[in-house]
Coordinates of C-alpha atoms and ligand atoms in Angstrom, one line a residue:
M1 CA -11.9 28.2 -3.7
A2 CA -8.1 27.7 -3.3
I3 CA -7.1 24.1 -2.5
D4 CA -4.2 23.6 -0.2
Y5 CA -1.7 21.3 -1.9
A6 CA 1.0 22.0 0.6
P7 CA 1.2 18.6 2.4
L8 CA 1.9 16.8 -0.9
I9 CA 4.8 19.0 -2.0
P10 CA 8.1 18.6 -0.1
P11 CA 9.5 21.9 1.1
A12 CA 12.5 23.2 -0.8
G13 CA 16.0 22.9 0.6
L14 CA 15.7 19.5 2.3
P15 CA 18.9 17.5 2.8
P16 CA 19.5 14.6 0.4
M17 CA 17.3 11.6 0.9
L18 CA 19.2 8.6 2.1
V19 CA 16.3 6.1 2.5
N20 CA 12.9 6.7 1.0
L21 CA 10.2 4.7 2.9
Y22 CA 7.6 7.3 2.1
S23 CA 5.7 5.2 -0.4
D24 CA 6.2 2.2 -2.8
T25 CA 5.1 4.6 -5.5
Q26 CA 8.4 6.5 -5.4
T27 CA 10.5 3.9 -7.2
K28 CA 12.4 4.9 -10.3
P29 CA 12.3 2.8 -13.4
T30 CA 15.5 0.6 -13.7
A31 CA 17.8 0.5 -16.6
G32 CA 16.3 -2.8 -17.7
M33 CA 12.8 -1.4 -17.6
K34 CA 13.8 1.7 -19.5
A35 CA 15.4 -0.4 -22.2
A36 CA 12.2 -2.4 -22.5
M37 CA 10.2 0.8 -22.9
M38 CA 12.6 2.1 -25.6
E39 CA 12.1 -1.1 -27.7
A40 CA 8.3 -1.3 -27.4
E41 CA 6.3 -1.8 -30.6
V42 CA 3.6 0.9 -30.6
G43 CA 0.5 2.0 -32.4
D44 CA -2.6 4.1 -31.6
E45 CA -4.2 2.6 -28.5
Q46 CA -7.5 4.4 -28.9
F47 CA -8.0 2.4 -32.1
G48 CA -6.9 -0.9 -30.6
L49 CA -3.7 -0.7 -32.6
D50 CA -1.0 -0.7 -29.9
P51 CA 0.3 -4.3 -29.9
T52 CA 2.2 -4.0 -26.7
T53 CA -0.8 -2.7 -24.8
N54 CA -3.1 -5.3 -26.4
A55 CA -0.7 -8.0 -25.4
L56 CA -0.6 -6.6 -21.8
A57 CA -4.4 -6.7 -21.6
D58 CA -4.5 -10.3 -22.9
R59 CA -1.7 -11.3 -20.6
M60 CA -3.4 -9.8 -17.6
A61 CA -6.8 -11.3 -18.4
K62 CA -5.2 -14.8 -18.6
M63 CA -3.1 -14.3 -15.5
M64 CA -6.2 -13.3 -13.5
G65 CA -8.5 -15.9 -15.0
K66 CA -10.9 -13.2 -16.3
E67 CA -12.4 -12.8 -19.8
A68 CA -10.9 -9.3 -20.6
A69 CA -8.8 -6.5 -19.4
L70 CA -8.2 -2.8 -19.9
F71 CA -5.0 -0.7 -19.6
L72 CA -5.4 2.5 -17.6
P73 CA -3.0 5.2 -16.4
S74 CA -3.7 4.7 -12.7
G75 CA -5.3 2.7 -10.0
T76 CA -7.6 5.5 -9.1
M77 CA -9.0 5.5 -12.7
C78 CA -9.5 1.7 -12.4
N79 CA -11.6 2.1 -9.3
Q80 CA -13.6 5.0 -10.7
I81 CA -14.3 3.3 -14.0
A82 CA -15.1 0.0 -12.3
I83 CA -17.6 1.9 -10.1
L84 CA -19.0 3.9 -13.0
T85 CA -19.5 0.5 -14.8
H86 CA -21.1 -1.4 -11.9
C87 CA -23.2 1.3 -10.3
R88 CA -25.8 4.0 -11.1
P89 CA -26.4 7.4 -9.4
G90 CA -28.0 6.8 -6.0
D91 CA -26.6 3.3 -5.6
E92 CA -24.9 2.3 -2.4
I93 CA -21.4 0.7 -2.2
L94 CA -20.3 -1.2 0.9
A95 CA -16.6 -1.0 1.6
H96 CA -14.3 -0.8 4.6
E97 CA -14.5 2.6 6.3
T98 CA -10.8 3.1 5.6
A99 CA -11.1 2.1 1.9
H100 CA -9.0 4.1 -0.6
I101 CA -12.2 4.8 -2.6
L102 CA -13.7 6.5 0.5
T103 CA -10.7 8.3 1.8
S104 CA -8.3 9.1 -1.0
E105 CA -9.9 9.5 -4.4
G106 CA -11.1 13.1 -4.1
G107 CA -14.7 12.2 -3.5
G108 CA -14.6 10.7 -7.0
V109 CA -17.4 8.1 -6.4
A110 CA -19.8 10.9 -5.3
A111 CA -18.6 13.3 -8.0
L112 CA -18.5 10.9 -11.0
T113 CA -20.9 8.0 -10.4
G114 CA -23.1 9.8 -7.9
A115 CA -23.1 6.7 -5.7
Q116 CA -22.7 6.7 -1.9
I117 CA -20.2 4.5 0.0
T118 CA -21.1 3.2 3.4
G119 CA -18.0 2.4 5.4
L120 CA -18.0 -1.0 7.3
R121 CA -16.1 -1.5 10.5
G122 CA -13.5 -4.2 11.1
A123 CA -10.0 -4.7 12.4
K124 CA -7.1 -3.9 10.1
G125 CA -9.0 -2.8 7.1
L126 CA -11.0 -6.1 6.8
F127 CA -14.6 -6.8 7.5
D128 CA -16.3 -10.1 8.0
G129 CA -19.4 -11.8 6.7
D130 CA -21.5 -10.9 9.7
T131 CA -20.6 -7.2 9.4
L132 CA -21.6 -7.3 5.7
R133 CA -24.9 -9.1 6.4
A134 CA -25.7 -6.5 9.1
A135 CA -25.3 -3.7 6.5
L136 CA -27.6 -5.3 3.9
R137 CA -30.9 -3.3 3.6
S138 CA -34.3 -4.7 2.7
K139 CA -35.1 -3.9 -0.9
N140 CA -37.8 -1.2 -0.9
R141 CA -38.2 2.1 -2.5
N142 CA -36.9 4.0 0.5
A143 CA -33.6 2.3 0.6
P144 CA -30.7 3.0 -1.7
P145 CA -30.1 0.2 -4.2
Q146 CA -27.1 -1.7 -2.9
T147 CA -25.1 -2.8 -5.9
L148 CA -21.4 -3.3 -5.1
V149 CA -19.2 -4.6 -2.4
E150 CA -15.6 -3.5 -2.5
V151 CA -12.5 -4.9 -0.8
E152 CA -8.8 -3.9 -0.8
Q153 CA -6.2 -6.6 -1.2
T154 CA -3.9 -5.8 0.6
A155 CA -5.7 -3.5 2.9
N156 CA -3.6 -0.4 2.8
S157 CA -4.6 1.5 6.0
G158 CA -5.1 -1.8 7.7
G159 CA -1.3 -2.3 7.6
G160 CA -0.9 -4.1 4.3
V161 CA -3.0 -7.0 5.7
V162 CA -3.8 -9.9 3.4
W163 CA -7.4 -10.9 3.4
P164 CA -7.7 -14.6 4.3
Q165 CA -9.0 -16.5 1.2
A166 CA -12.0 -17.9 3.1
Q167 CA -13.1 -14.5 4.2
L168 CA -12.7 -13.0 0.7
D169 CA -14.9 -15.8 -0.7
E170 CA -17.5 -15.6 2.1
V171 CA -17.9 -11.8 1.6
A172 CA -18.3 -12.3 -2.1
A173 CA -20.8 -15.1 -1.7
I174 CA -22.9 -12.9 0.6
A175 CA -22.7 -10.0 -1.8
H176 CA -23.7 -12.2 -4.8
E177 CA -26.6 -13.7 -2.9
A178 CA -27.8 -10.2 -2.2
G179 CA -27.6 -9.4 -5.9
M180 CA -24.6 -7.2 -5.5
A181 CA -21.4 -7.2 -7.7
T182 CA -18.0 -7.6 -6.2
H183 CA -14.9 -5.4 -6.9
M184 CA -11.4 -5.9 -5.6
D185 CA -9.0 -2.9 -5.4
G186 CA -5.8 -4.9 -6.0
A187 CA -3.3 -2.0 -5.8
R188 CA -1.0 -4.4 -4.0
L189 CA -2.6 -7.7 -5.1
M190 CA 0.7 -9.3 -6.0
N191 CA 2.1 -8.6 -2.5
A192 CA -0.9 -10.5 -1.2
V193 CA -0.2 -13.4 -3.6
V194 CA 3.5 -13.6 -2.8
A195 CA 2.9 -13.3 1.0
S196 CA 0.2 -15.9 1.1
G197 CA 1.2 -18.3 -1.6
V198 CA -2.5 -18.4 -2.8
P199 CA -2.5 -18.5 -6.6
V200 CA -3.8 -15.2 -8.0
T201 CA -6.6 -16.8 -10.1
E202 CA -7.9 -18.4 -6.8
M203 CA -7.5 -15.2 -4.9
V204 CA -9.7 -13.2 -7.3
K205 CA -12.1 -15.8 -8.5
S206 CA -15.1 -14.6 -6.6
Y207 CA -14.6 -11.0 -7.6
D208 CA -16.4 -9.7 -10.7
S209 CA -13.8 -7.1 -11.3
L210 CA -10.3 -6.4 -10.0
W211 CA -7.3 -4.4 -10.9
L212 CA -3.6 -4.4 -10.3
D213 CA -1.4 -1.4 -9.9
F214 CA 2.0 -1.4 -11.6
T215 CA 3.2 1.7 -9.9
K216 CA 3.3 0.3 -6.4
G217 CA 5.6 -2.6 -5.6
L218 CA 6.0 -3.5 -9.3
G219 CA 7.9 -0.3 -9.9
T220 CA 6.6 1.1 -13.2
P221 CA 6.2 4.9 -13.7
I222 CA 2.6 4.7 -15.0
G223 CA -0.1 2.1 -15.4
A224 CA -2.7 -0.2 -13.9
V225 CA -4.9 -2.9 -15.5
L226 CA -8.6 -3.5 -14.8
C227 CA -10.0 -7.0 -15.4
G228 CA -13.5 -8.5 -15.7
S229 CA -16.0 -10.0 -18.0
H230 CA -16.2 -9.1 -21.7
D231 CA -19.3 -7.0 -21.1
F232 CA -17.8 -5.3 -18.1
I233 CA -14.7 -4.3 -20.0
G234 CA -16.7 -3.2 -23.0
T235 CA -18.6 -0.7 -20.9
A236 CA -15.4 0.2 -19.0
W237 CA -13.8 1.0 -22.4
R238 CA -16.5 3.6 -23.1
W239 CA -15.7 5.2 -19.7
K240 CA -12.0 5.2 -20.5
Q241 CA -12.8 7.1 -23.7
R242 CA -15.1 9.5 -22.0
L243 CA -12.7 10.3 -19.2
G244 CA -9.7 10.8 -21.4
G245 CA -8.0 7.6 -20.3
A246 CA -7.7 6.3 -23.9
M247 CA -4.1 6.8 -25.0
R248 CA -2.0 6.8 -28.1
Q249 CA 1.4 5.0 -28.2
S250 CA 0.8 3.6 -24.8
G251 CA 3.0 0.6 -25.6
I252 CA 5.9 2.8 -24.2
I253 CA 4.4 2.4 -20.8
A254 CA 2.7 -1.0 -21.2
A255 CA 6.2 -2.4 -22.0
A256 CA 7.3 -1.3 -18.5
C257 CA 4.3 -3.3 -17.1
H258 CA 5.4 -6.4 -19.1
Y259 CA 8.9 -6.0 -17.8
A260 CA 7.5 -5.7 -14.2
L261 CA 5.5 -9.0 -14.7
D262 CA 8.6 -10.7 -15.9
H263 CA 11.0 -9.4 -13.2
N264 CA 9.4 -7.7 -10.3
I265 CA 6.9 -10.1 -8.8
D266 CA 8.9 -12.8 -7.0
R267 CA 11.2 -10.1 -5.6
L268 CA 8.3 -8.6 -3.6
A269 CA 9.2 -11.3 -1.1
D270 CA 12.4 -9.3 -0.4
D271 CA 10.3 -6.2 0.4
H272 CA 8.3 -8.4 2.9
V273 CA 11.6 -9.6 4.5
N274 CA 12.8 -6.0 4.8
A275 CA 9.5 -4.9 6.3
R276 CA 9.8 -7.6 9.0
A277 CA 13.4 -6.5 9.7
L278 CA 12.2 -2.9 10.0
V279 CA 9.5 -4.0 12.5
R280 CA 12.0 -6.0 14.6
G281 CA 14.3 -2.9 14.7
L282 CA 11.4 -0.5 15.5
A283 CA 10.3 -2.7 18.4
Q284 CA 13.7 -1.9 20.1
L285 CA 13.3 1.8 19.8
P286 CA 12.1 3.9 22.8
G287 CA 8.5 4.9 22.6
I288 CA 7.8 3.2 19.3
V289 CA 5.2 0.5 19.0
P290 CA 5.1 -1.1 15.6
E291 CA 2.2 -3.0 14.2
D292 CA 2.8 -6.5 12.7
A293 CA 4.5 -6.5 9.4
N294 CA 2.1 -8.2 7.0
T295 CA 3.5 -7.4 3.6
N296 CA 5.5 -4.2 2.6
L297 CA 3.6 -1.6 4.6
V298 CA 4.8 -0.9 8.1
F299 CA 2.9 1.2 10.5
F300 CA 4.0 2.3 14.0
D301 CA 2.6 4.2 16.9
C302 CA 4.8 7.0 18.3
S303 CA 2.6 8.5 21.0
A304 CA 4.9 7.4 23.8
T305 CA 7.8 9.5 22.2
G306 CA 5.9 12.7 23.0
M307 CA 6.1 13.6 19.3
T308 CA 3.3 13.6 16.8
A309 CA 3.7 11.4 13.7
S310 CA 4.3 14.5 11.5
A311 CA 6.9 15.9 14.0
L312 CA 8.8 12.6 14.0
A313 CA 8.6 12.2 10.2
T314 CA 9.9 15.8 9.8
K315 CA 12.8 15.2 12.1
A316 CA 13.6 11.9 10.3
R317 CA 13.4 13.6 6.9
L318 CA 15.9 16.3 8.0
R319 CA 18.3 13.4 8.6
G320 CA 17.6 11.8 5.2
L321 CA 14.8 9.3 6.0
A322 CA 11.4 9.8 4.4
M323 CA 8.2 8.3 5.9
S324 CA 4.6 9.2 5.6
T325 CA 2.0 9.7 8.4
S326 CA -1.4 8.1 8.8
G327 CA -3.0 9.8 11.8
K328 CA -1.8 12.0 14.6
Y329 CA 0.5 9.3 16.1
R330 CA 0.7 6.7 13.3
V331 CA 3.7 6.7 11.0
R332 CA 3.8 4.6 7.7
A333 CA 7.0 3.2 6.2
C334 CA 6.9 1.3 3.0
T335 CA 9.5 -1.1 1.6
H336 CA 9.9 -1.4 -2.2
L337 CA 12.4 -2.2 -4.9
D338 CA 14.6 0.8 -4.3
V339 CA 15.1 -0.2 -0.6
S340 CA 17.8 -2.7 0.4
A341 CA 18.4 -4.6 3.6
A342 CA 21.2 -2.1 4.3
D343 CA 18.8 0.8 3.9
I344 CA 16.7 -0.7 6.7
D345 CA 19.7 -0.5 9.0
T346 CA 20.3 3.1 7.9
A347 CA 16.7 4.0 8.5
L348 CA 16.8 2.5 12.0
A349 CA 20.0 4.3 12.8
I350 CA 18.4 7.6 11.8
L351 CA 15.4 6.9 13.9
R352 CA 17.6 6.0 16.9
E353 CA 19.3 9.5 16.5
V354 CA 15.9 11.2 16.2
L355 CA 14.7 9.5 19.5
A356 CA 17.9 10.0 21.4
Ligands
PLP401 C1 -2.4 3.6 -4.4 C2 -3.8 3.0 -4.2 C3 -4.8 3.3 -5.1 C4 -4.7 4.3 -6.2 O1 -3.8 3.9 -7.2 P1 -3.0 5.1 -8.0 O2 -2.3 4.3 -9.1 O3 -2.2 5.9 -7.1 O4 -4.1 5.9 -8.6 C5 -6.0 2.7 -4.8 N1 -6.2 1.9 -3.8 C6 -5.2 1.6 -2.9 C7 -5.4 0.6 -1.8 C8 -3.9 2.2 -3.1 O5 -3.0 1.9 -2.2

């Protein structure tokens, strides 16, 4: 069966992009990052001989307060390998109904692990302890074994919302009490850390596994790191090998991740400032109702403009502003390291023209 890839490929012949708020994945490696990549010491990663990758895994394990870590090409592979490691076919995973593992990983959890995900409700991509408790099943042979609770920090579709620490810990305590493991999708974990001021070890301490994406706000071209116990990472390594995620001279890309840890974390605060400026500007535009700016993801409703989100995004793109859509009348705009404060003014000026 043919698969329609069209929405993911920009049509040819578009005018030049002036401001790219489409995604924080669209950053280009900086000169400093590329220089670090050029100088990386490398070896054969599959055999544990790539010193730069080994150092990254050690560094990340320490940074997160976990026993071990594993370098992988993408966040999706981190989620899929974590779930393959935690769960068996027929298991049930509890996650928010808008979770990336449920909506955006090609059905990978069903296809690879053979587990089912039950989506929990809750405002802004978060769920609370009562909602989790209500989803727990009695353990009998009719019920699917419930083995994993998953949270997203920050909650992407929820608006880049940061889970309050007490809520993260409460959810994990309920999961553990019920005999379930806990997994954190930390695609934008460092945005949550920078926005909240909660130390990262504290933020992840009640989660058995977690990963950080380097290709979102941290600005590398490739790479994510999955963290957990020695045993967990040992099994995860076998899945990495099986799925073809074991690499060779991966130090070339791990060096970019080291560079990002050294240079690109504190500056996430700038992205949050720019996101707030964008929201303030959007609130002045006719027919636009922005959601709160929590971190670097800005969502706004455009139903009162009479345009759908995709019509509005297309008109904006024809004037040089790229944004993505998240529902019929919900537009998403991301700030990141290739977006300056001046770019926010340009973006708002373009939107003013589109709405005039
Ligand atoms: C981007 C993203 C992922 C997947 O990461 P990739 O590196 O794109 O594979 C998973 N979860 C969330 C919340 C994300 O935003």
